[in-house]
mmCIF file of C-alpha atoms and ligand atoms in Angstrom:
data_model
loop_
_atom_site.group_PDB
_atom_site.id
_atom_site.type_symbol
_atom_site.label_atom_id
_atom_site.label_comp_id
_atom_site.label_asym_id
_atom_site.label_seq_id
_atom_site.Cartn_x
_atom_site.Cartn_y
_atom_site.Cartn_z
ATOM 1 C CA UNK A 6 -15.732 17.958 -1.158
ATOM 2 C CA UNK A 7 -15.443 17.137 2.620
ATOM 3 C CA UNK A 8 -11.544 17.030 3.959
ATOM 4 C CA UNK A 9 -10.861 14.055 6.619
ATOM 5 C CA UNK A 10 -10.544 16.580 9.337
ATOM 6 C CA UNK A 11 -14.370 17.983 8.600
ATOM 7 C CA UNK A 12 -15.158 14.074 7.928
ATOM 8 C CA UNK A 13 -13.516 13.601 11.292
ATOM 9 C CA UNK A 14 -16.352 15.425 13.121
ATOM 10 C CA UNK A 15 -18.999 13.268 11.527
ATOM 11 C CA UNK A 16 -17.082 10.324 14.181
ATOM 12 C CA UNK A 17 -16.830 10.134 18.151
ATOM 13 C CA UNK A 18 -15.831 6.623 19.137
ATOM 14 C CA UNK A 19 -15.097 5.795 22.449
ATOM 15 C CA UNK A 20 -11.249 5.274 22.652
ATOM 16 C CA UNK A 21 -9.053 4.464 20.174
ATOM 17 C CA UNK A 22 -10.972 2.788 17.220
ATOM 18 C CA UNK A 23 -8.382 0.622 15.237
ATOM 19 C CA UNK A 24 -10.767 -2.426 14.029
ATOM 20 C CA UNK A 25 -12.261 -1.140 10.211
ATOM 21 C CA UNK A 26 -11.065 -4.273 8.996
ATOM 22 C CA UNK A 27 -13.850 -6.146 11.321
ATOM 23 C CA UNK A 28 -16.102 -3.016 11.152
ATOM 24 C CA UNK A 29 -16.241 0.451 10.322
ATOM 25 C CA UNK A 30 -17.896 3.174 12.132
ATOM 26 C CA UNK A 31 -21.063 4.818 11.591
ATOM 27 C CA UNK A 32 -21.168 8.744 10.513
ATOM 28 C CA UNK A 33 -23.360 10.778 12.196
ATOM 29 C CA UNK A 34 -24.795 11.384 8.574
ATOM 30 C CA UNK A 35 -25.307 7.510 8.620
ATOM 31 C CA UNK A 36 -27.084 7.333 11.918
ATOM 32 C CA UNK A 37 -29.482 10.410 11.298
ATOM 33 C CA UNK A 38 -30.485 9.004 7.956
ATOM 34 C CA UNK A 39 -31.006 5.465 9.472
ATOM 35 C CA UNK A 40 -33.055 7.035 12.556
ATOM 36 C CA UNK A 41 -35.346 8.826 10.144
ATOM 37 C CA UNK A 42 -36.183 5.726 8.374
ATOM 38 C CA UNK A 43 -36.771 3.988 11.641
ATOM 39 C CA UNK A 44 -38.692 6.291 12.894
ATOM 40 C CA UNK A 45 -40.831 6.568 9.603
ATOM 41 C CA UNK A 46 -41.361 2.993 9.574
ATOM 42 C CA UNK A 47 -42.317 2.932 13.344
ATOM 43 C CA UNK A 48 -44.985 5.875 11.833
ATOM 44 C CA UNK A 49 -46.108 3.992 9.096
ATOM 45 C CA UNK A 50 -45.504 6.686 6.578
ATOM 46 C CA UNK A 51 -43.279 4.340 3.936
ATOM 47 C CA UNK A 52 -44.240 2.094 1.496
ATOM 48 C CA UNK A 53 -41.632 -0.578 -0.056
ATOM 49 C CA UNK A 54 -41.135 1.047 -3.441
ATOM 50 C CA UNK A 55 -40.021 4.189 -1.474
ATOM 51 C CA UNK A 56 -36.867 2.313 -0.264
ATOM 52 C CA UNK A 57 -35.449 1.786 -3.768
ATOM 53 C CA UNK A 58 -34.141 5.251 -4.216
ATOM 54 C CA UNK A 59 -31.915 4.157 -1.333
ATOM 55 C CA UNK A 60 -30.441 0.949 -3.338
ATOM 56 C CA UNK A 61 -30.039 3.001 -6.586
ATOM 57 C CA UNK A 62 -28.191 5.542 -5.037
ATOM 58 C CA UNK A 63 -25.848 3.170 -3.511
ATOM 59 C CA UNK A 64 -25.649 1.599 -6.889
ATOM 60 C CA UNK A 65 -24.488 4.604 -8.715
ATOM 61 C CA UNK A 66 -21.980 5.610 -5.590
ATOM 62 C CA UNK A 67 -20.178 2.206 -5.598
ATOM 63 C CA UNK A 68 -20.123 2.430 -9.733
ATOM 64 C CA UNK A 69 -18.500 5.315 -9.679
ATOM 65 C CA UNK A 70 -16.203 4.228 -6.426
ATOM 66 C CA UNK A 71 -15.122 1.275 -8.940
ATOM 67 C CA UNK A 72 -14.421 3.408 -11.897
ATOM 68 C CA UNK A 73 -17.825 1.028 -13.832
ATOM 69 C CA UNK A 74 -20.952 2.070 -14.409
ATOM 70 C CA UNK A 75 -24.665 1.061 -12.666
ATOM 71 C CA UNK A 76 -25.392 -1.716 -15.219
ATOM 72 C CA UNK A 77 -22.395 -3.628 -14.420
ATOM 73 C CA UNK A 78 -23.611 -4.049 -10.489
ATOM 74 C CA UNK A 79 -26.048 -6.411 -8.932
ATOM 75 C CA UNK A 80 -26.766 -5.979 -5.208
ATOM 76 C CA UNK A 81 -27.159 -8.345 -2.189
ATOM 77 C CA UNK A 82 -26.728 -8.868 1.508
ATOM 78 C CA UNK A 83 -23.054 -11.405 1.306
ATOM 79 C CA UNK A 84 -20.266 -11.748 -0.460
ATOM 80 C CA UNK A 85 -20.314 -15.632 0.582
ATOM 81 C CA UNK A 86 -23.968 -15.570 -1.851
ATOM 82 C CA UNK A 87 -22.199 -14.210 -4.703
ATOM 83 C CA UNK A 88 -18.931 -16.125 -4.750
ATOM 84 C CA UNK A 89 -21.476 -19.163 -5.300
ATOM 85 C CA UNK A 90 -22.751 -17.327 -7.891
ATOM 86 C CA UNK A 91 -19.449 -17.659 -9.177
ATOM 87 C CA UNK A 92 -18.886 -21.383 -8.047
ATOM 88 C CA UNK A 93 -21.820 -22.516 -9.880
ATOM 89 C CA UNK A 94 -21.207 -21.179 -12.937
ATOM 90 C CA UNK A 95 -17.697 -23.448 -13.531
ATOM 91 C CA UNK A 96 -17.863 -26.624 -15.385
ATOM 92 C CA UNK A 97 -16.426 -29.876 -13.968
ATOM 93 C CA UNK A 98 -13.073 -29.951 -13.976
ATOM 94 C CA UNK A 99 -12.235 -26.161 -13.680
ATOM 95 C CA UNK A 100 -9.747 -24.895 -12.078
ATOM 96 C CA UNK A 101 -9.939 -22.150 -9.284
ATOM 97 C CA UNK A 102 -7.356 -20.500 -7.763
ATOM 98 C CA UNK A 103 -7.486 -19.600 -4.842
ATOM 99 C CA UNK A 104 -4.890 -18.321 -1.705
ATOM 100 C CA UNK A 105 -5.026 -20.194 1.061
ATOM 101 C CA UNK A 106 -4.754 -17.781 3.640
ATOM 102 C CA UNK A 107 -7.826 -16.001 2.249
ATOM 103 C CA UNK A 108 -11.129 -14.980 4.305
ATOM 104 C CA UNK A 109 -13.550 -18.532 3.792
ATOM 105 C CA UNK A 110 -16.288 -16.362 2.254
ATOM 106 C CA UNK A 111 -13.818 -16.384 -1.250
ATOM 107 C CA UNK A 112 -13.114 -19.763 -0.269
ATOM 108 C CA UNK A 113 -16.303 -22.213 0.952
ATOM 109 C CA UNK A 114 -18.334 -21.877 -1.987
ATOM 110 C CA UNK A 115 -15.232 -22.821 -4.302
ATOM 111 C CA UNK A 116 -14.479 -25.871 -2.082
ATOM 112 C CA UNK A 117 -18.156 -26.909 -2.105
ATOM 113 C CA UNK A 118 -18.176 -27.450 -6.130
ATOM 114 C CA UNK A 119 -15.352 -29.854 -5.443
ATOM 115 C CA UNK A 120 -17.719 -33.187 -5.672
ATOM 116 C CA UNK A 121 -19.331 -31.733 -8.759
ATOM 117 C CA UNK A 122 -15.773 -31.990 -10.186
ATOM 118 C CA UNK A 123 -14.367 -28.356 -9.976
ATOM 119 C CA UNK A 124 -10.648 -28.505 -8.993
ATOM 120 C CA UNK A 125 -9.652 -25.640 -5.849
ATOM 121 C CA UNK A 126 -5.990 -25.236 -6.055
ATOM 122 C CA UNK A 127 -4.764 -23.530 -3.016
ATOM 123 C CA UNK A 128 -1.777 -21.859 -2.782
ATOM 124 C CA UNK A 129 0.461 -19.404 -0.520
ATOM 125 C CA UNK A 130 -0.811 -15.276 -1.838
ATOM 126 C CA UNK A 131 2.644 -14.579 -2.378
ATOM 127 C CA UNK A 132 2.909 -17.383 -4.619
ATOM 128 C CA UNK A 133 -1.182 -16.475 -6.454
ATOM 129 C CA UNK A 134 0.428 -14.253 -9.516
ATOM 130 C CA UNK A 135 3.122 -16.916 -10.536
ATOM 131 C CA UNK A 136 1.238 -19.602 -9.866
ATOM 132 C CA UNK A 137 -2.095 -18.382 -12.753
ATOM 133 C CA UNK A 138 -1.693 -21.052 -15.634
ATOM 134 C CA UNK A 139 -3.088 -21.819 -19.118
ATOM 135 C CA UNK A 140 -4.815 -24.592 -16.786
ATOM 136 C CA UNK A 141 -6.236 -21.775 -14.410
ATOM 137 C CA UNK A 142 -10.055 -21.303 -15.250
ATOM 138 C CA UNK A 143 -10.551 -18.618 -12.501
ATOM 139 C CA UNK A 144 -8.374 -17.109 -10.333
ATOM 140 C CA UNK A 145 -10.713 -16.117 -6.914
ATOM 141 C CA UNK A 146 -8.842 -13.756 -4.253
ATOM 142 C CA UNK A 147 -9.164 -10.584 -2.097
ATOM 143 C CA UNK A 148 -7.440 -7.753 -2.968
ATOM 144 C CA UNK A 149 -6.412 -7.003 0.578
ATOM 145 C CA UNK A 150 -6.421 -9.971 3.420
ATOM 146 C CA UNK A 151 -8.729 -9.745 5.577
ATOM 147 C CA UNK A 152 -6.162 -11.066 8.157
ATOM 148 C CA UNK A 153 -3.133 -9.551 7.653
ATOM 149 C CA UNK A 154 -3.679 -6.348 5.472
ATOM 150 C CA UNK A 155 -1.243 -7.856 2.628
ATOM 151 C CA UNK A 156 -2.102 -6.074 -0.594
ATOM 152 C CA UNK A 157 -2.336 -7.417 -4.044
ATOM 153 C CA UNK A 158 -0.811 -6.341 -6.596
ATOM 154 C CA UNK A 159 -3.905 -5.940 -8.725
ATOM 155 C CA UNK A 160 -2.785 -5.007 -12.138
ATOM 156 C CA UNK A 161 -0.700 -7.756 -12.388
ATOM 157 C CA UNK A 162 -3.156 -10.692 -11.481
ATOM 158 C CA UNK A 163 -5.623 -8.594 -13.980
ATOM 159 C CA UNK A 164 -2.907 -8.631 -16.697
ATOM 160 C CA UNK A 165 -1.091 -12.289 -16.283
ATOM 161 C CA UNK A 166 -5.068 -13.961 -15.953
ATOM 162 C CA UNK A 167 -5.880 -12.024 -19.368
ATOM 163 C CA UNK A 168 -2.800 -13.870 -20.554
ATOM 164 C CA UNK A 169 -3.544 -17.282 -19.595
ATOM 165 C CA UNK A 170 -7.095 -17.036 -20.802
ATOM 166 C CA UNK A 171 -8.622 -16.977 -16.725
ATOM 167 C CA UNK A 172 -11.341 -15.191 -15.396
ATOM 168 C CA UNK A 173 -10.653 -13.427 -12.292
ATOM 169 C CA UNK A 174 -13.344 -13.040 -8.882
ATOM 170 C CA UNK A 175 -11.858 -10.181 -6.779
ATOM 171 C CA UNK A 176 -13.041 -9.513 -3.071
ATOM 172 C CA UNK A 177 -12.671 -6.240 -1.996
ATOM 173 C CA UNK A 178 -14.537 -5.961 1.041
ATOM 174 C CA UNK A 179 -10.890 -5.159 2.443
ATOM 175 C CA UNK A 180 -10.298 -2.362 -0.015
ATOM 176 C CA UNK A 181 -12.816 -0.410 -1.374
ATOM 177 C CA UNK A 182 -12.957 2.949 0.891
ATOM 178 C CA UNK A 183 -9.426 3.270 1.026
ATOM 179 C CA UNK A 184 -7.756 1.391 -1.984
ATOM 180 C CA UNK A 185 -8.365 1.900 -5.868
ATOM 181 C CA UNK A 186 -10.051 -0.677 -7.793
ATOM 182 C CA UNK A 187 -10.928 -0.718 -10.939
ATOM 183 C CA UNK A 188 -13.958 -3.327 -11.173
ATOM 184 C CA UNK A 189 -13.730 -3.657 -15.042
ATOM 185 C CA UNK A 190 -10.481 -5.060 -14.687
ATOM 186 C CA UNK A 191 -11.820 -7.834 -13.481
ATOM 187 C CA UNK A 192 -14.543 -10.331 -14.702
ATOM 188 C CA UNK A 193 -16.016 -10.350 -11.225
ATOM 189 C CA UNK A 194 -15.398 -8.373 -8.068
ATOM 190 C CA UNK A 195 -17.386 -8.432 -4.896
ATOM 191 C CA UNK A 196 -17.749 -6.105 -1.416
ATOM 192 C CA UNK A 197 -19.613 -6.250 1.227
ATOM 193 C CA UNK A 198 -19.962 -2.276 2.799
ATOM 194 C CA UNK A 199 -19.770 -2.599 6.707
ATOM 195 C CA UNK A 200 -15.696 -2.127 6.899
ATOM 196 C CA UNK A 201 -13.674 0.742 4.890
ATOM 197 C CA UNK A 202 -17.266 2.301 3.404
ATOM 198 C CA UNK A 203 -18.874 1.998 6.670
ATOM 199 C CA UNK A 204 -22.458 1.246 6.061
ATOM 200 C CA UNK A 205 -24.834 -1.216 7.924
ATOM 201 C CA UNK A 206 -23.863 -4.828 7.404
ATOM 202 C CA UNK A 207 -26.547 -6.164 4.719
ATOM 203 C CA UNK A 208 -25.196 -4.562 1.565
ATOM 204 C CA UNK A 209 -22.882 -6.161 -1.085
ATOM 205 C CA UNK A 210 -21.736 -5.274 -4.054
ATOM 206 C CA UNK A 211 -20.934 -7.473 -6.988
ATOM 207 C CA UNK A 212 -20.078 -6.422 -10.469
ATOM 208 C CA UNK A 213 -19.211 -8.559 -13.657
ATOM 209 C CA UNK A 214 -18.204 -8.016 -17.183
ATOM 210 C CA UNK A 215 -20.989 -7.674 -20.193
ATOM 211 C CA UNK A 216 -19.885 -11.073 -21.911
ATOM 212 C CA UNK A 217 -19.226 -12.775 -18.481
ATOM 213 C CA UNK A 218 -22.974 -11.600 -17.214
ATOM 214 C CA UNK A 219 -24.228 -13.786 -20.623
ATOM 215 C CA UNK A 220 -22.095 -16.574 -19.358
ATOM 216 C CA UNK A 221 -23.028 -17.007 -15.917
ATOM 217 C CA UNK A 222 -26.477 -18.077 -16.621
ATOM 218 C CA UNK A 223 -29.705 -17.112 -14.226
ATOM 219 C CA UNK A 224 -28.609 -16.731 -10.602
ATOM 220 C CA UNK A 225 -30.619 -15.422 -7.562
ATOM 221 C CA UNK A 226 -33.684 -14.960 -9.785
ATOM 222 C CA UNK A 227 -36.190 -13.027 -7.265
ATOM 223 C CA UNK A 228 -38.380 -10.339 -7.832
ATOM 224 C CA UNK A 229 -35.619 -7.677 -7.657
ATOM 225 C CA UNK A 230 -33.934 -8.547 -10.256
ATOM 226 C CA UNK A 231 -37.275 -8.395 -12.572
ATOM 227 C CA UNK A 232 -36.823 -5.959 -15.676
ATOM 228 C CA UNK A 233 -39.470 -3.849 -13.937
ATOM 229 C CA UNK A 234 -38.733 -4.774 -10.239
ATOM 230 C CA UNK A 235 -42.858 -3.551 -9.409
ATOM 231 C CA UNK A 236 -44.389 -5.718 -11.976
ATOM 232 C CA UNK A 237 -42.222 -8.515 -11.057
ATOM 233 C CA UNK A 238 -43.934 -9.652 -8.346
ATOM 234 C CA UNK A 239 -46.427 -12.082 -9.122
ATOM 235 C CA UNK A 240 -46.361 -15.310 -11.613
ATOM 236 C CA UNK A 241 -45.119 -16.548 -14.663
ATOM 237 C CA UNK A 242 -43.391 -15.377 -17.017
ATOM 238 C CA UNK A 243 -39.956 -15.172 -15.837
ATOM 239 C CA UNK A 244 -38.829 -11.487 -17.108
ATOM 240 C CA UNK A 245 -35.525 -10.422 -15.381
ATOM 241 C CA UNK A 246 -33.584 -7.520 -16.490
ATOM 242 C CA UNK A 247 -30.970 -7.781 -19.122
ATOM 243 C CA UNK A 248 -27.743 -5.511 -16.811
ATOM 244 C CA UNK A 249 -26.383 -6.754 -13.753
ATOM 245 C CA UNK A 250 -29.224 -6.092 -11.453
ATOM 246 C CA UNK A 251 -30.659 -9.066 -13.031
ATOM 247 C CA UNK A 252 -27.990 -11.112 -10.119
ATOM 248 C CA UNK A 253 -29.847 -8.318 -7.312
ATOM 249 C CA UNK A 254 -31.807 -10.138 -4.424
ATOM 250 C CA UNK A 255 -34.531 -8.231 -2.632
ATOM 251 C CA UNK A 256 -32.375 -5.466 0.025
ATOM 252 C CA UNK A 257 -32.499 -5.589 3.706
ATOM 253 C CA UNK A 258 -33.829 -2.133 3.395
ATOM 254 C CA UNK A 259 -32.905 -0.524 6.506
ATOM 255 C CA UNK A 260 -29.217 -1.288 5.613
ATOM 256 C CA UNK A 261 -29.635 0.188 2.064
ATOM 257 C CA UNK A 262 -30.887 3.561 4.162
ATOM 258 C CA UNK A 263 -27.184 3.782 5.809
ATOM 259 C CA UNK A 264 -25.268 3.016 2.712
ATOM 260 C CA UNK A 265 -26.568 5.378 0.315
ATOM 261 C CA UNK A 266 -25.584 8.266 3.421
ATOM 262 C CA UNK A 267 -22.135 6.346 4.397
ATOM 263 C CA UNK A 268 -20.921 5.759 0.567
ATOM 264 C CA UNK A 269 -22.452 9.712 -0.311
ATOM 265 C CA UNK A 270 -19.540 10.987 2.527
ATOM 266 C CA UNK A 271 -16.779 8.205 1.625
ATOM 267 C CA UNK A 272 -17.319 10.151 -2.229
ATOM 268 C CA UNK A 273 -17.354 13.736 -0.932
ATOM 269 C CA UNK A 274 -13.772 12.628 0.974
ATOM 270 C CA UNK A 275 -12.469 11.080 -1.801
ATOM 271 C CA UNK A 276 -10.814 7.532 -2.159
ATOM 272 C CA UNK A 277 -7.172 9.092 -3.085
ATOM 273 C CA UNK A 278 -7.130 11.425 -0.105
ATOM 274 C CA UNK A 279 -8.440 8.378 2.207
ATOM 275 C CA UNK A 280 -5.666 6.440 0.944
ATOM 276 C CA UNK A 281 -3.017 8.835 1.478
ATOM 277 C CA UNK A 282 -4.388 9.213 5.178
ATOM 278 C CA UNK A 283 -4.843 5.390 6.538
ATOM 279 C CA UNK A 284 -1.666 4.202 4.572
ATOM 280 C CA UNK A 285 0.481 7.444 6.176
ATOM 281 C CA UNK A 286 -1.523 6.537 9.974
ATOM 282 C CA UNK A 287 0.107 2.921 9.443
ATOM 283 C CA UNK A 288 3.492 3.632 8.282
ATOM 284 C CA UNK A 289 3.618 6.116 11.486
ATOM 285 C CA UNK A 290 2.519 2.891 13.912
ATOM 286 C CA UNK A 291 5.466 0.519 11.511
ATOM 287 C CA UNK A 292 8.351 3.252 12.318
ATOM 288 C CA UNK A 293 7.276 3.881 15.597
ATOM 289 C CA UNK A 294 7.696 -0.307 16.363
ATOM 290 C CA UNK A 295 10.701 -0.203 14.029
ATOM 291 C CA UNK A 296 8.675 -2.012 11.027
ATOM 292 C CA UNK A 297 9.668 -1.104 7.672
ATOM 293 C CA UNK A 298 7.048 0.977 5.834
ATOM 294 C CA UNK A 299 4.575 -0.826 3.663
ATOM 295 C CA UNK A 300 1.548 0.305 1.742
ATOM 296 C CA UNK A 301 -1.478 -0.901 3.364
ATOM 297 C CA UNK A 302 -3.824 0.498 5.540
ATOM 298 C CA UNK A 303 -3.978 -2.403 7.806
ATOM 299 C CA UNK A 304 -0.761 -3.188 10.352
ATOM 300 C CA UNK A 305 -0.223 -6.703 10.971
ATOM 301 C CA UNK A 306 2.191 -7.767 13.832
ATOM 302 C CA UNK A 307 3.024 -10.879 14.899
ATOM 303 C CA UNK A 308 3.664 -11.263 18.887
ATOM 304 C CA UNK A 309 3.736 -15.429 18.695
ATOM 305 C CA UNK A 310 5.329 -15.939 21.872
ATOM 306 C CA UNK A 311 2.282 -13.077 24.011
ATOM 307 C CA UNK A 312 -0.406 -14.449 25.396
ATOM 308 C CA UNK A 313 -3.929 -13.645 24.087
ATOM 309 C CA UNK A 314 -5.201 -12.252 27.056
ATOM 310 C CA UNK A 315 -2.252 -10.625 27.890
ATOM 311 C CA UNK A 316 -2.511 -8.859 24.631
ATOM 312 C CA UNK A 317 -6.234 -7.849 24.774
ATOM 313 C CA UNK A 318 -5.569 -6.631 28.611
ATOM 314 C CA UNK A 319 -2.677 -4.379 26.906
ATOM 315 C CA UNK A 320 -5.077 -2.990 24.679
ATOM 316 C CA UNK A 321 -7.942 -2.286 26.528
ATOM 317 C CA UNK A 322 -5.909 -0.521 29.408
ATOM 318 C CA UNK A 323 -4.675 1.932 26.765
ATOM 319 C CA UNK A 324 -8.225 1.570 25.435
ATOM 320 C CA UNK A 325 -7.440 0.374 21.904
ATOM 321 C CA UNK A 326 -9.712 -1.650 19.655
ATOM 322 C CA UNK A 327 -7.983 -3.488 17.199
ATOM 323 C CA UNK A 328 -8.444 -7.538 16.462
ATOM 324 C CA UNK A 329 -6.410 -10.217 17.073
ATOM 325 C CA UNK A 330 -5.853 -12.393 14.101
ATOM 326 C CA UNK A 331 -3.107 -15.342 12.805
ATOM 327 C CA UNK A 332 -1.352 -14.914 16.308
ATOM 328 C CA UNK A 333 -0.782 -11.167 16.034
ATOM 329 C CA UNK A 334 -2.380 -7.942 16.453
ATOM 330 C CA UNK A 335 -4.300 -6.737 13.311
ATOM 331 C CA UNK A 336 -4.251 -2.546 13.444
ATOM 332 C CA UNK A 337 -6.567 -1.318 10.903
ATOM 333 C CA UNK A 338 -6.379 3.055 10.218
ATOM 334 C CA UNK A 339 -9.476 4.773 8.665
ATOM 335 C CA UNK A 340 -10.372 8.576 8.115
ATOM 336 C CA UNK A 341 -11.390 8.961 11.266
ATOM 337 C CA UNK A 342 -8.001 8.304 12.904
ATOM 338 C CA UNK A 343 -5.711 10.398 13.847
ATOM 339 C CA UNK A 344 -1.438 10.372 14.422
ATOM 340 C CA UNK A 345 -2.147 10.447 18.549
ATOM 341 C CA UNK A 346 -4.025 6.865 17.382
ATOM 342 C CA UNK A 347 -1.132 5.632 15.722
ATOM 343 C CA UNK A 348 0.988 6.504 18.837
ATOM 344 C CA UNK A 349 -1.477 5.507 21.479
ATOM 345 C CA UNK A 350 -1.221 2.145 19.652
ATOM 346 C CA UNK A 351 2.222 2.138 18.918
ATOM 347 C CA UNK A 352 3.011 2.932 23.168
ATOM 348 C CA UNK A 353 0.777 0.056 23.498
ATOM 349 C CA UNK A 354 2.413 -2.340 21.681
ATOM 350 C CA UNK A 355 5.773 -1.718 22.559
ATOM 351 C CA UNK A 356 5.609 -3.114 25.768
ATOM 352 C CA UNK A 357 4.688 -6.000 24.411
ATOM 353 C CA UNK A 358 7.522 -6.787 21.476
HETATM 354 C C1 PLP B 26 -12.216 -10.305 2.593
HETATM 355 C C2 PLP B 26 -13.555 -10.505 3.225
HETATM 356 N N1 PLP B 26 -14.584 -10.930 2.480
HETATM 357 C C3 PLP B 26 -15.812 -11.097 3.003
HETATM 358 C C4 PLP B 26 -16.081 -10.855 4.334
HETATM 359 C C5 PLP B 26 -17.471 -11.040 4.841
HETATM 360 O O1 PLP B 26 -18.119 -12.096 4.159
HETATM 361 P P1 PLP B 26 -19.690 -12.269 4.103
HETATM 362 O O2 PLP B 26 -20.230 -11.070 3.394
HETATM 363 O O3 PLP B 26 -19.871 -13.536 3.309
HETATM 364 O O4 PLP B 26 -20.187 -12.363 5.500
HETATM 365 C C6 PLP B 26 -15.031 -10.423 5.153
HETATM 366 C C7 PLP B 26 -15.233 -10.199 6.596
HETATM 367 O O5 PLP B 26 -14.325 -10.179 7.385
HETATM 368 C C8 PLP B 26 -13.754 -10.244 4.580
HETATM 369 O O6 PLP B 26 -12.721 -9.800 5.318
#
């Protein structure tokens, strides 16, 4: 077990790093692990096969992360790949839905099966729960928004979809690291690991449901998702394996080097304690700017009538990081921030509101 102030020395950014939500910072664990690999690639002392421990291990960290076990995850690069996974596998005339303030990588591949006859029905998040009919074939969303930190409530879309018969596709690229999900509540969920688990962009996550898996038909079919990945290389027949990984394409293996070390530390921390922290860093910035408290790790305030630049020149004098998204600042709080973040930020922004 690691506690987020021994977790905090594993960080040193330069200022005050408030974007996780666009990207999280690498560990020093993270770094050193991806250095070694570099530097035994550069020596020429790795084969391929040697690079699958890294994947596995990931695997069984993000299982257990999810509360789901190792056969119920496939791996990739995107989550944009695997909501056309998804996409693909409605008929014509299923219906998605969808929110229509969601990040386009839960939302593209839905709206491209439109002219094959699948119908996207968009509506506002706050709307998504009441809005899941006996009509509803899927209901695709993230757990957290990617542009305002707005969190789902999760066990209800889980338990009104069961009632009307839907499947549900969760993102969670917004969550997992600092939120609680538990995958096999869901037919489908999805994360990509460079923001709250902080690993190299290039690994995803995607886990489905036994009977769904049957369902959804061949997808991805490469040579990583053979039964026996080293004897799936060459020709005929085709001979995938019969758990998740079957949906696996081939990993960017340099990325699967930094996510087996990131995910290892985000485990030792613990998801709960994380949770605690980032949620308690936010609600300190909400008071501060007189904002009720809320339960998300992610502070969204809107400043419509501040100029762009004028807000980025804010920030970077008090040298903040943060994003600017849906004509507000987006504030995102990981374990490696601190209260004098939240009131750094929270000085910041008050000049500006
Ligand atoms: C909710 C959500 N999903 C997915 C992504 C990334 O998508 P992709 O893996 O397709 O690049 C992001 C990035 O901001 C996101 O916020």
């Amino acid at each position: 077990v690691v506690s987020i102030e021994e977790a905090r020395q594993e960080f040193s950014p330069t200022g005050i790093y408030c974007d996780t939500a666009s990207l999280g910072l690498a560990a020093r664990s993270t770094v050193h692990a991806v250095e070694q690999a570099l530097q035994a690639w550069h020596r020429g002392e790795v084969a391929p096969p040697q690079y699958d421990q890294y994947v596995d291990r990931s695997r069984e960290l993000y299982a257990s992360l999810t509360h789901t076990t190792p056969d119920r995850v496939a791996v990739g690069s995107q989550v944009s790949v695997f909501s056309d996974v998804v996409a693909r596998s409605l008929r014509p005339g299923d219906e998605v839905l969808v929110a229509r303030e969601d990040f386009t990588s839960v939302l593209f591949p839905f709206l491209a099966q439109e002219p094959r006859g699948v119908v996207v029905r968009s509506v506002p998040l706050d709307d998504l729960i009441g809005e899941i009919n006996d009509r509803t074939a899927l209901v695709a969303v993230s757990a957290v928004q990617s542009a305002d930190g707005r969190v789902l409530d999760l066990e209800s879309v889980a338990t009104v979809a069961e009632q009307h018969g839907a499947a549900t596709y969760l993102d969670t690229t917004q969550a997992i690291g600092w939120y609680k999900v538990e995958a096999d509540r869901f037919t489908f969920t999805i994360c990509h690991a460079y923001k709250w688990l902080c690993s190299p962009r290039g690994s995803a996550f995607f886990t489905v449901a036994p009977d769904a898996l049957t369902t959804l038909g061949n997808h991805n079919s490469g040579w990583y998702g053979g039964a026996d990945v080293w004897t799936s290389i060459y020709g005929p027949p085709l001979r995938l394996a019969q758990e998740a990984r079957r949906l696996d394409l081939s990993p960017a293996w340099l990325s699967w080097v930094g996510t087996a070390a990131a995910l290892e530390l985000i485990a030792a921390i613990g998801v709960d304690v994380i949770r605690a922290h980032d949620v308690s860093l936010a609600n300190e910035l909400r008071e501060a700017v007189g904002l009720p408290a809320g339960n998300s790790a992610i502070v969204w305030i809107s400043l419509p009538d501040v100029d762009a630049a004028v807000i980025q020149s804010t920030l970077a004098a008090a040298e903040v990081r943060c994003a600017i998204r849906a004509g507000g600042v987006r504030i995102a709080f990981h374990h490696y921030n601190t209260s004098e973040d939240a009131a750094t930020v929270a000085a910041a922004l008050s000049a500006l509101m």
